[in-house]
PDB file of C-alpha atoms in Angstrom:
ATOM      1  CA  UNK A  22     110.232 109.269  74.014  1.00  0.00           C
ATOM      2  CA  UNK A  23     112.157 110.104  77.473  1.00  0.00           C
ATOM      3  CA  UNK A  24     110.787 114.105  76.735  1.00  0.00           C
ATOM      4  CA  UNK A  25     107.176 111.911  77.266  1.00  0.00           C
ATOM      5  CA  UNK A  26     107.921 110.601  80.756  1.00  0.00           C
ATOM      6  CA  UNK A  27     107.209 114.714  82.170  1.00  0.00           C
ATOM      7  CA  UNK A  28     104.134 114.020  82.572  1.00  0.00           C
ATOM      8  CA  UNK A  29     101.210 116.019  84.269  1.00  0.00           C
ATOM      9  CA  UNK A  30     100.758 114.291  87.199  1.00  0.00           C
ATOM     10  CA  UNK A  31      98.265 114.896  89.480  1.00  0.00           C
ATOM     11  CA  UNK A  32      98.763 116.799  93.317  1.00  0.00           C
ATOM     12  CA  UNK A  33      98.271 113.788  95.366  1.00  0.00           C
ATOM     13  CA  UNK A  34     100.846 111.872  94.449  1.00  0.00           C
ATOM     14  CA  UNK A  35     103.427 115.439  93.680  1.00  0.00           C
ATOM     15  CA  UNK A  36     105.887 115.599  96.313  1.00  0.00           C
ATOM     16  CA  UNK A  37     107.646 118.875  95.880  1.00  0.00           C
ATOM     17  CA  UNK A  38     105.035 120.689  97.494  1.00  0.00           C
ATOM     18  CA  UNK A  39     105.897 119.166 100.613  1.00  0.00           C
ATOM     19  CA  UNK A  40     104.769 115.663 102.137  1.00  0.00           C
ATOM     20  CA  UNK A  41     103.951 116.647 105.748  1.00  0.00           C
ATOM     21  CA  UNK A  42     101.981 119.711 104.658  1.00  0.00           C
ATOM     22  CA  UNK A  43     100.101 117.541 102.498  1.00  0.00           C
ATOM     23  CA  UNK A  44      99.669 115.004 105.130  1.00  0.00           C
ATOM     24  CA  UNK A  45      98.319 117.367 107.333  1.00  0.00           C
ATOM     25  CA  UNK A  46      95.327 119.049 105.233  1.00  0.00           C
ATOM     26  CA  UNK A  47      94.664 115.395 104.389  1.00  0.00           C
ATOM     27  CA  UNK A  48      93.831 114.806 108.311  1.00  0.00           C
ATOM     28  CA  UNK A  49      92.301 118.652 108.939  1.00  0.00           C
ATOM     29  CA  UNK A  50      89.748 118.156 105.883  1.00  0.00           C
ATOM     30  CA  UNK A  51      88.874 114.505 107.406  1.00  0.00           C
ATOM     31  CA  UNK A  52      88.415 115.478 110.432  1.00  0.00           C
ATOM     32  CA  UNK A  53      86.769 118.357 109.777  1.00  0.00           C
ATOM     33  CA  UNK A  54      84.130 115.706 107.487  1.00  0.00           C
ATOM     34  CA  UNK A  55      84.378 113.477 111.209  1.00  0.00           C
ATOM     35  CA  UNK A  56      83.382 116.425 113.011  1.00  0.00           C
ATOM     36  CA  UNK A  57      80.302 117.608 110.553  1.00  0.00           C
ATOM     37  CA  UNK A  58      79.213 113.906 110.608  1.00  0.00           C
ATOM     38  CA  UNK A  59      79.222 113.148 114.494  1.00  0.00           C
ATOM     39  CA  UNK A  60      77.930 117.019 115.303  1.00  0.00           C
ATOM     40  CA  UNK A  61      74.733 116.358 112.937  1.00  0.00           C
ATOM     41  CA  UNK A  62      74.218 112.836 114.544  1.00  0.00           C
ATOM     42  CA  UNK A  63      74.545 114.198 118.032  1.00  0.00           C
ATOM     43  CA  UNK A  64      72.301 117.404 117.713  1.00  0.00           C
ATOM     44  CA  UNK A  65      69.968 114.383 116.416  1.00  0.00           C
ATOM     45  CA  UNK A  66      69.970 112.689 119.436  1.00  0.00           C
ATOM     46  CA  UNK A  67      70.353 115.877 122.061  1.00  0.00           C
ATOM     47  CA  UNK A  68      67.633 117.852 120.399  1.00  0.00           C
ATOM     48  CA  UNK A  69      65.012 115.240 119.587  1.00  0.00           C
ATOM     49  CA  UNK A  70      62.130 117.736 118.906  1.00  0.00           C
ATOM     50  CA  UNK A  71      63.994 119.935 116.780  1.00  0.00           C
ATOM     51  CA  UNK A  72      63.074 119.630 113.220  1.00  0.00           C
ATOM     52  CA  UNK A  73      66.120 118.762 111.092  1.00  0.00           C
ATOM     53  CA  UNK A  74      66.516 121.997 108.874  1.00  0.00           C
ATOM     54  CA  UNK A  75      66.881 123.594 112.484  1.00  0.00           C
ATOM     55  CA  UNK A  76      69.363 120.944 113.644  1.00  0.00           C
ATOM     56  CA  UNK A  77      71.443 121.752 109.784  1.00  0.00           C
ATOM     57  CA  UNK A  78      71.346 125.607 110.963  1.00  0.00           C
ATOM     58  CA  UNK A  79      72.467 124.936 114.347  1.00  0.00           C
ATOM     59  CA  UNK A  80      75.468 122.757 113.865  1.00  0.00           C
ATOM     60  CA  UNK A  81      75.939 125.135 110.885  1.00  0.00           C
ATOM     61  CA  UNK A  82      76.279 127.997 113.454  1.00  0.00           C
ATOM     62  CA  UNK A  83      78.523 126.397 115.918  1.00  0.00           C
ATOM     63  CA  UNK A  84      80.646 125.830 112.710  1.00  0.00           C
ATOM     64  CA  UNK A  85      80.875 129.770 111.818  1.00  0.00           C
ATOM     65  CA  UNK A  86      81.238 130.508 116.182  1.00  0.00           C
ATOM     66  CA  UNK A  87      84.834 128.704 115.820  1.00  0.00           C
ATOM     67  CA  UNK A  88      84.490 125.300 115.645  1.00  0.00           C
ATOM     68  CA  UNK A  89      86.126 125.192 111.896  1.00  0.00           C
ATOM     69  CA  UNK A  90      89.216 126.952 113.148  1.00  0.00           C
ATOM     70  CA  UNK A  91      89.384 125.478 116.121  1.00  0.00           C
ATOM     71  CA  UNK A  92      89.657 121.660 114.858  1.00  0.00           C
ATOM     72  CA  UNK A  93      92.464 123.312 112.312  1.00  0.00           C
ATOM     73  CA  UNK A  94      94.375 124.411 115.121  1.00  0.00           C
ATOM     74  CA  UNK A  95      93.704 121.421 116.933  1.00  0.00           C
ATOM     75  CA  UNK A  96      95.238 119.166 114.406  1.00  0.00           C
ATOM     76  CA  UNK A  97      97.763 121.290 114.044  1.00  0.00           C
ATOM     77  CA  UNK A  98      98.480 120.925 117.868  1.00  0.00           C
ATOM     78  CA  UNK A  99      97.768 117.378 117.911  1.00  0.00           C
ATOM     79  CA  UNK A 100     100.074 116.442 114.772  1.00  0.00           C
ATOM     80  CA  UNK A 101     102.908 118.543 116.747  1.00  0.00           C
ATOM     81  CA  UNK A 102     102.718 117.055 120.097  1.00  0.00           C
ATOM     82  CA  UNK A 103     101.639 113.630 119.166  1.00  0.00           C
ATOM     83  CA  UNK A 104     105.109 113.498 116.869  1.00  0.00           C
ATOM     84  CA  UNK A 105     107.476 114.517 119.743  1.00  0.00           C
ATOM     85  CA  UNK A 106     105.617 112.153 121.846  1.00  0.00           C
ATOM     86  CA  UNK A 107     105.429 109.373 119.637  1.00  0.00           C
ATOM     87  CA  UNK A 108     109.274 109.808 118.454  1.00  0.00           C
ATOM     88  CA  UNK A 109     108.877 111.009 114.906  1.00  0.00           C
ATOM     89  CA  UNK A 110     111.385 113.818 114.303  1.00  0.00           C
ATOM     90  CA  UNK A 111     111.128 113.646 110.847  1.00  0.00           C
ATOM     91  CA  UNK A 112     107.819 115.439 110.816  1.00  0.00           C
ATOM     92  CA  UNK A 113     106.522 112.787 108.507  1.00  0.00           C
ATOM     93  CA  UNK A 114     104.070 109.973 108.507  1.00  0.00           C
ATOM     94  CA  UNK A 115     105.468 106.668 107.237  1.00  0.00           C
ATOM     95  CA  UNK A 116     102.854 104.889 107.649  1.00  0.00           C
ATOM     96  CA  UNK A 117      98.917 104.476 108.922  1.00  0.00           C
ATOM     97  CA  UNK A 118      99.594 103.107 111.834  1.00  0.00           C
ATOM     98  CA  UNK A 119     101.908 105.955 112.971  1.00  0.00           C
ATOM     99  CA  UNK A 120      99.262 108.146 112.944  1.00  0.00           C
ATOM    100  CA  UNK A 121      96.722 106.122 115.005  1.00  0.00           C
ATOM    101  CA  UNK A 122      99.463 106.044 117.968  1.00  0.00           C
ATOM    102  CA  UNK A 123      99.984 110.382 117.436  1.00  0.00           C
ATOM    103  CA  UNK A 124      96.178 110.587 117.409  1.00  0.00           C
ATOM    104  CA  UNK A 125      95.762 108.526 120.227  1.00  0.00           C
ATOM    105  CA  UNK A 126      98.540 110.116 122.594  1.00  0.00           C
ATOM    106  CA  UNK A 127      97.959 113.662 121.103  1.00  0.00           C
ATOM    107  CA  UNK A 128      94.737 113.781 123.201  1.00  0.00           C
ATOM    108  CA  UNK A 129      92.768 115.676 120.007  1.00  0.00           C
ATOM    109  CA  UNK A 130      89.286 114.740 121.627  1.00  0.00           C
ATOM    110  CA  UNK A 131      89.842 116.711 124.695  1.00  0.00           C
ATOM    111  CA  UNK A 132      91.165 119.699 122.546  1.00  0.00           C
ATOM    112  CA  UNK A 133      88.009 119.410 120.208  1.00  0.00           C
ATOM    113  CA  UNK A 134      85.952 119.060 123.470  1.00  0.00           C
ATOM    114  CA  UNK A 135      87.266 122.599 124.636  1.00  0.00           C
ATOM    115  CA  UNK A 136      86.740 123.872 121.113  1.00  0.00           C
ATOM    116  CA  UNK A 137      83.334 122.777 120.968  1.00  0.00           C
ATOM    117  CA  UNK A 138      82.323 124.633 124.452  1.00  0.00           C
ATOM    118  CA  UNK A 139      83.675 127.426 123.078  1.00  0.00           C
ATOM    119  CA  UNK A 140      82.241 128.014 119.780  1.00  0.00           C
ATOM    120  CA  UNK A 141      78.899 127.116 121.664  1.00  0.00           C
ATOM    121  CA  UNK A 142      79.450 129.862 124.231  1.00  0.00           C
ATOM    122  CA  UNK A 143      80.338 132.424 121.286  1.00  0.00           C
ATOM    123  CA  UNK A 144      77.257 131.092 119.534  1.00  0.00           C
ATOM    124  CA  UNK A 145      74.739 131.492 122.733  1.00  0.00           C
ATOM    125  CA  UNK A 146      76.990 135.190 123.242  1.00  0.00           C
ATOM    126  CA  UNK A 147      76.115 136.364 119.908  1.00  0.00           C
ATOM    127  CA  UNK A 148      72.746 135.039 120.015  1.00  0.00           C
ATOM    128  CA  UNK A 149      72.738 132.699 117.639  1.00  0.00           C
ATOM    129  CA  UNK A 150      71.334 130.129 119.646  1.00  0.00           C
ATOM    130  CA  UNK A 151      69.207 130.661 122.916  1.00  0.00           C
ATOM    131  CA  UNK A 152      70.689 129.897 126.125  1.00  0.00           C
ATOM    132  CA  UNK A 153      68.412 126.671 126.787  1.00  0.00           C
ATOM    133  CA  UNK A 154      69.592 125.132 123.890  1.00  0.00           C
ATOM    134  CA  UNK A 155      73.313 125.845 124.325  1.00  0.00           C
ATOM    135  CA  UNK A 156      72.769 124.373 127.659  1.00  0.00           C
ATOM    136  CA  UNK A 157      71.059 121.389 125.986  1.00  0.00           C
ATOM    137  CA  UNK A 158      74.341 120.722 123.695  1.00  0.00           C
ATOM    138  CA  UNK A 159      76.727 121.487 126.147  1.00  0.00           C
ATOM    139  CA  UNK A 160      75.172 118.629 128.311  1.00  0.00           C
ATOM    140  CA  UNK A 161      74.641 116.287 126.385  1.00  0.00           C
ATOM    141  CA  UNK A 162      78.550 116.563 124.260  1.00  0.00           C
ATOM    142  CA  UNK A 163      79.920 113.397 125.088  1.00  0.00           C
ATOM    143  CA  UNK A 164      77.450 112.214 122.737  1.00  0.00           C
ATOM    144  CA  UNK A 165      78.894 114.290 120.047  1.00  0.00           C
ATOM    145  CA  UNK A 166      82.549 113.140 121.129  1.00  0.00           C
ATOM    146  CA  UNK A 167      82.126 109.836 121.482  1.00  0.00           C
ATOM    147  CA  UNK A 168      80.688 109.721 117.273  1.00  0.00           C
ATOM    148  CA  UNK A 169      83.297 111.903 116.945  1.00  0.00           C
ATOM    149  CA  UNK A 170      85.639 109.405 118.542  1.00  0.00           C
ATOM    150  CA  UNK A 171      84.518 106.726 116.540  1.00  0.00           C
ATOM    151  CA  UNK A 172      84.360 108.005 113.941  1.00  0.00           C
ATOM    152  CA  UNK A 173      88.097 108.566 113.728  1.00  0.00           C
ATOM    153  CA  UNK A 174      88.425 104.997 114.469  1.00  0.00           C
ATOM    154  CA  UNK A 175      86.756 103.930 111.517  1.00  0.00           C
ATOM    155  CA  UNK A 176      88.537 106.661 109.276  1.00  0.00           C
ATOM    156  CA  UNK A 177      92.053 104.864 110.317  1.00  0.00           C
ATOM    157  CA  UNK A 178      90.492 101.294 110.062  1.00  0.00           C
ATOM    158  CA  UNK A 179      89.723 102.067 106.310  1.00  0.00           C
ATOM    159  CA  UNK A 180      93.140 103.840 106.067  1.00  0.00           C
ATOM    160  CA  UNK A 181      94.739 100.766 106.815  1.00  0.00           C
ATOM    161  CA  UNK A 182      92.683  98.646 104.283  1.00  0.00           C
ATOM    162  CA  UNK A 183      93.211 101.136 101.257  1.00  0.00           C
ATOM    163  CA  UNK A 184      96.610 100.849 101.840  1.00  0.00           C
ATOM    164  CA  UNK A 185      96.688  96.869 101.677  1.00  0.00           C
ATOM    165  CA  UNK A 186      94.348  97.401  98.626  1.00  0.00           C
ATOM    166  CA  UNK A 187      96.881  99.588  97.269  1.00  0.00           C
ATOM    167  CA  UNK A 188      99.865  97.570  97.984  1.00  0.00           C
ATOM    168  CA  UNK A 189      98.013  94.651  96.689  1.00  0.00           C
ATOM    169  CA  UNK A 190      97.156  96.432  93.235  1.00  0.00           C
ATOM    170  CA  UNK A 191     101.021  97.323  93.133  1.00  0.00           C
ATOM    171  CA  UNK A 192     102.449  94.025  93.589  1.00  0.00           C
ATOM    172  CA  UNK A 193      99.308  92.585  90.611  1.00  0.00           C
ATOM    173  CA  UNK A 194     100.909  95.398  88.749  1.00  0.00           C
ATOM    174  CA  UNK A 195     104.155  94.275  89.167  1.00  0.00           C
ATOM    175  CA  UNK A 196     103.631  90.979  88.322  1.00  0.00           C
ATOM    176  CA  UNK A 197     102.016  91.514  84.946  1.00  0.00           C
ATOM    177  CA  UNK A 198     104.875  93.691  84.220  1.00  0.00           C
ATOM    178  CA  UNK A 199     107.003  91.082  84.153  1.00  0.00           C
ATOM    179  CA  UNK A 200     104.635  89.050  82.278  1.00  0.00           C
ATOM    180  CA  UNK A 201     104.374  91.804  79.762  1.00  0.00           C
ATOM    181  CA  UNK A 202     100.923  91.748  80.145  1.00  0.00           C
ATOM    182  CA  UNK A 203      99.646  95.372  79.370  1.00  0.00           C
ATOM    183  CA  UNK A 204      95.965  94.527  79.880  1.00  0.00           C
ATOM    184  CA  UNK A 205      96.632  93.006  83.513  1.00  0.00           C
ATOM    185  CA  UNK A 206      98.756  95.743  83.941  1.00  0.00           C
ATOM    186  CA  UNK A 207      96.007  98.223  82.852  1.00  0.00           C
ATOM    187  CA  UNK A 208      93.333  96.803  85.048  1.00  0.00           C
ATOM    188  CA  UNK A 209      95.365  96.497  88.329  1.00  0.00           C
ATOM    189  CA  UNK A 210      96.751 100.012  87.631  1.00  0.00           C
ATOM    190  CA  UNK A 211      93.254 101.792  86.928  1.00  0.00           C
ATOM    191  CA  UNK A 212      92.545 100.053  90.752  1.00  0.00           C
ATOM    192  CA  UNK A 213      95.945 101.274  92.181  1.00  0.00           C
ATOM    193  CA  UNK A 214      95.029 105.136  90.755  1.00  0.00           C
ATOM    194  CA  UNK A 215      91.397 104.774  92.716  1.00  0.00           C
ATOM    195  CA  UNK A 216      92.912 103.894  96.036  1.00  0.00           C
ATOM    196  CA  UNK A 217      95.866 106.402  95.739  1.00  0.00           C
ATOM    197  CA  UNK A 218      92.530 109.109  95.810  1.00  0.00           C
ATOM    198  CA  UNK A 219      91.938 107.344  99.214  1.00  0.00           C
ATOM    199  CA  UNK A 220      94.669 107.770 101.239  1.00  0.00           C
ATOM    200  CA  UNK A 221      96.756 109.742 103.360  1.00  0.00           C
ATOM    201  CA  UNK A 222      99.518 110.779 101.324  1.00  0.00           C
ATOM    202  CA  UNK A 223     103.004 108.921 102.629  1.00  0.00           C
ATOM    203  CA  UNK A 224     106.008 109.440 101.254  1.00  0.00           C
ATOM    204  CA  UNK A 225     107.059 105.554 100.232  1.00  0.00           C
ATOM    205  CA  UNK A 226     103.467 104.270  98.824  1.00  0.00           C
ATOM    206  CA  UNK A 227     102.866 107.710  97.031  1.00  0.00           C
ATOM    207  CA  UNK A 228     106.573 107.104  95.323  1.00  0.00           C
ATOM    208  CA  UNK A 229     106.230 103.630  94.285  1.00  0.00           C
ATOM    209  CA  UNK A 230     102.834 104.528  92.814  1.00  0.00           C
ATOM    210  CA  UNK A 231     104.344 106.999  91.032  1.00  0.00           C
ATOM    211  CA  UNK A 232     107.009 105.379  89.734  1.00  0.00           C
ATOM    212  CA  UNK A 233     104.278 102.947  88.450  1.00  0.00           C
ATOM    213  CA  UNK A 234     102.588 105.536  86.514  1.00  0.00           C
ATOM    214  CA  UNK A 235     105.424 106.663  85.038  1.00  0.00           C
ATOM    215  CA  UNK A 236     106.572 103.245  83.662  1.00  0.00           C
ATOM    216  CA  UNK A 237     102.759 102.368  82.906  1.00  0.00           C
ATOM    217  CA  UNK A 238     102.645 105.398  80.687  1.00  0.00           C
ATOM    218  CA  UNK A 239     105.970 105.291  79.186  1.00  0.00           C
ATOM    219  CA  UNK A 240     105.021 101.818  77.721  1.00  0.00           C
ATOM    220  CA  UNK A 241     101.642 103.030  76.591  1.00  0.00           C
ATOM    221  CA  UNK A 242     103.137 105.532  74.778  1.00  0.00           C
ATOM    222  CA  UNK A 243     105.601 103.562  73.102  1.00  0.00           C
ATOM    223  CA  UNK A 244     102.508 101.681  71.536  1.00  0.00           C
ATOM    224  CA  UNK A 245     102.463  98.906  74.215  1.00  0.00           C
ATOM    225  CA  UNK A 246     105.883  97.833  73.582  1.00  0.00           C
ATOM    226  CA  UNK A 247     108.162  96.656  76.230  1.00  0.00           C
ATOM    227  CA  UNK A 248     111.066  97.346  74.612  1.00  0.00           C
ATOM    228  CA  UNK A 249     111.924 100.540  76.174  1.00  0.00           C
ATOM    229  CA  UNK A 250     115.773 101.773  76.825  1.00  0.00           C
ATOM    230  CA  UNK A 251     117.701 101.462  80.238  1.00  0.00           C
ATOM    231  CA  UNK A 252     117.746 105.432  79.546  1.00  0.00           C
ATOM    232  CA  UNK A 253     113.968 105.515  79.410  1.00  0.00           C
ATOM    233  CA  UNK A 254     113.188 103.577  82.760  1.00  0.00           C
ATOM    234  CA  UNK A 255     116.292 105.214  84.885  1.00  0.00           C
ATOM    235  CA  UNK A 256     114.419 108.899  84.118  1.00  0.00           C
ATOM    236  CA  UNK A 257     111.271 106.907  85.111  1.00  0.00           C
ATOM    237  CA  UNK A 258     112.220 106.163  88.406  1.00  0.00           C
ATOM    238  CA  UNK A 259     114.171 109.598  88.683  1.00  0.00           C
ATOM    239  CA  UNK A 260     110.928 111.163  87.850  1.00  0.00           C
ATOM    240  CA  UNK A 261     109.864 109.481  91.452  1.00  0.00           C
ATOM    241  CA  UNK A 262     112.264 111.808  93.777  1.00  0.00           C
ATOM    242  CA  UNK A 263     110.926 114.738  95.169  1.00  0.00           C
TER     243      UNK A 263
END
């Protein structure tokens, strides 16, 4: 039965691969989603009378001038600077609302606003895009920050809620444990597994969910049965180090 507890577990809650790294593609693949989102709205908005198929191929181009790697190496610059800044030394998130103060004192927008006049001007150099509507973009930016801006906002708003829900469906979890109720303990762990999909990957939450699954499946496989050895449910919670 122990042999059953190595289970296949899935990347986002595997910590051997390395929590900060993991934490960090987390935030360059949102933002990267913040920055498609907020470009598309403001071409919108700064080139009313272009039809949208020609708004999709311009923000596409800006994309491919540099704007992709830049906004990689601006999170990557961000992350850095807003960590010595904000006092964490060991190069890990703990929790959601550490990274709102990094993000907020990293002074990302400014970098992404230098990235975006660049991969404009490479776009308008190669040309891509004509120089009237590069100048058109370039003007009206702030409109594309500002979404952009926002946007973030919102991202670490709903952050903070999925981890509630997720602490929440923990502690139901918990509790039906100890009321050996497997069905309870099956619904509030098939929530806990769709909010773990959610979130940023930190080290504590992604453990204790872990250690959840492992004890969740270790009693499934034993045919529902709660009577499991001390053995069984010390490798369980082994099973949760890194």
């Amino acid at each position: 039965m122990a042999g059953e507890l190595a289970l296949d577990l899935d990347n986002r809650i595997t910590l051997n691969n390395g929590i900060e790294e993991k934490q960090e593609s987390f935030l360059k693949k949102n933002l990267g989603v913040i920055a498609d989102t907020a470009l598309d709205v403001g071409l919108k908005v700064i080139l009313p009378d272009v039809i949208e198929d020609k708004v999709i191929e311009i923000k596409n181009v800006i994309f491919e001038s540099g704007l992709k790697e830049g906004l990689d190496r601006a999170v990557e610059e961000a992350i850095d600077f807003g960590k010595s800044v904000a006092g964490i030394f060991t190069g890990k998130f703990e929790n959601v609302e550490q990274i709102d103060t990094v993000i907020k004192k990293s002074g990302v927008i400014d970098t992404i606003s230098d990235v975006l006049d660049s991969s404009i001007k490479n776009a308008k150099n190669s040309e891509l895009i004509d120089t009237k509507t590069a100048n058109l973009i370039k003007k009206g930016k702030n409109t594309i920050l500002r979404s952009m801006e926002d946007n973030i906002e919102d991202k670490l708003s709903q952050q903070v809620r999925n981890v509630n829900k997720l602490e929440t469906y923990s502690n139901k979890w918990k509790e039906a444990y100890e009321k050996r109720d497997f069905e309870e303990m099956s619904k509030a762990y098939r929530n806990l597994d769709k909010y773990i999909e959610r979130i940023i990957p930190l080290e504590n939450t992604i453990r204790e969910a872990r250690k959840i699954e492992n004890i969740h499946n270790l009693i499934k496989n034993n045919g529902k049965n709660f009577d499991i050895s001390e053995e069984e449910i010390q490798l369980a919670e082994k099973l949760t180090n890194p």
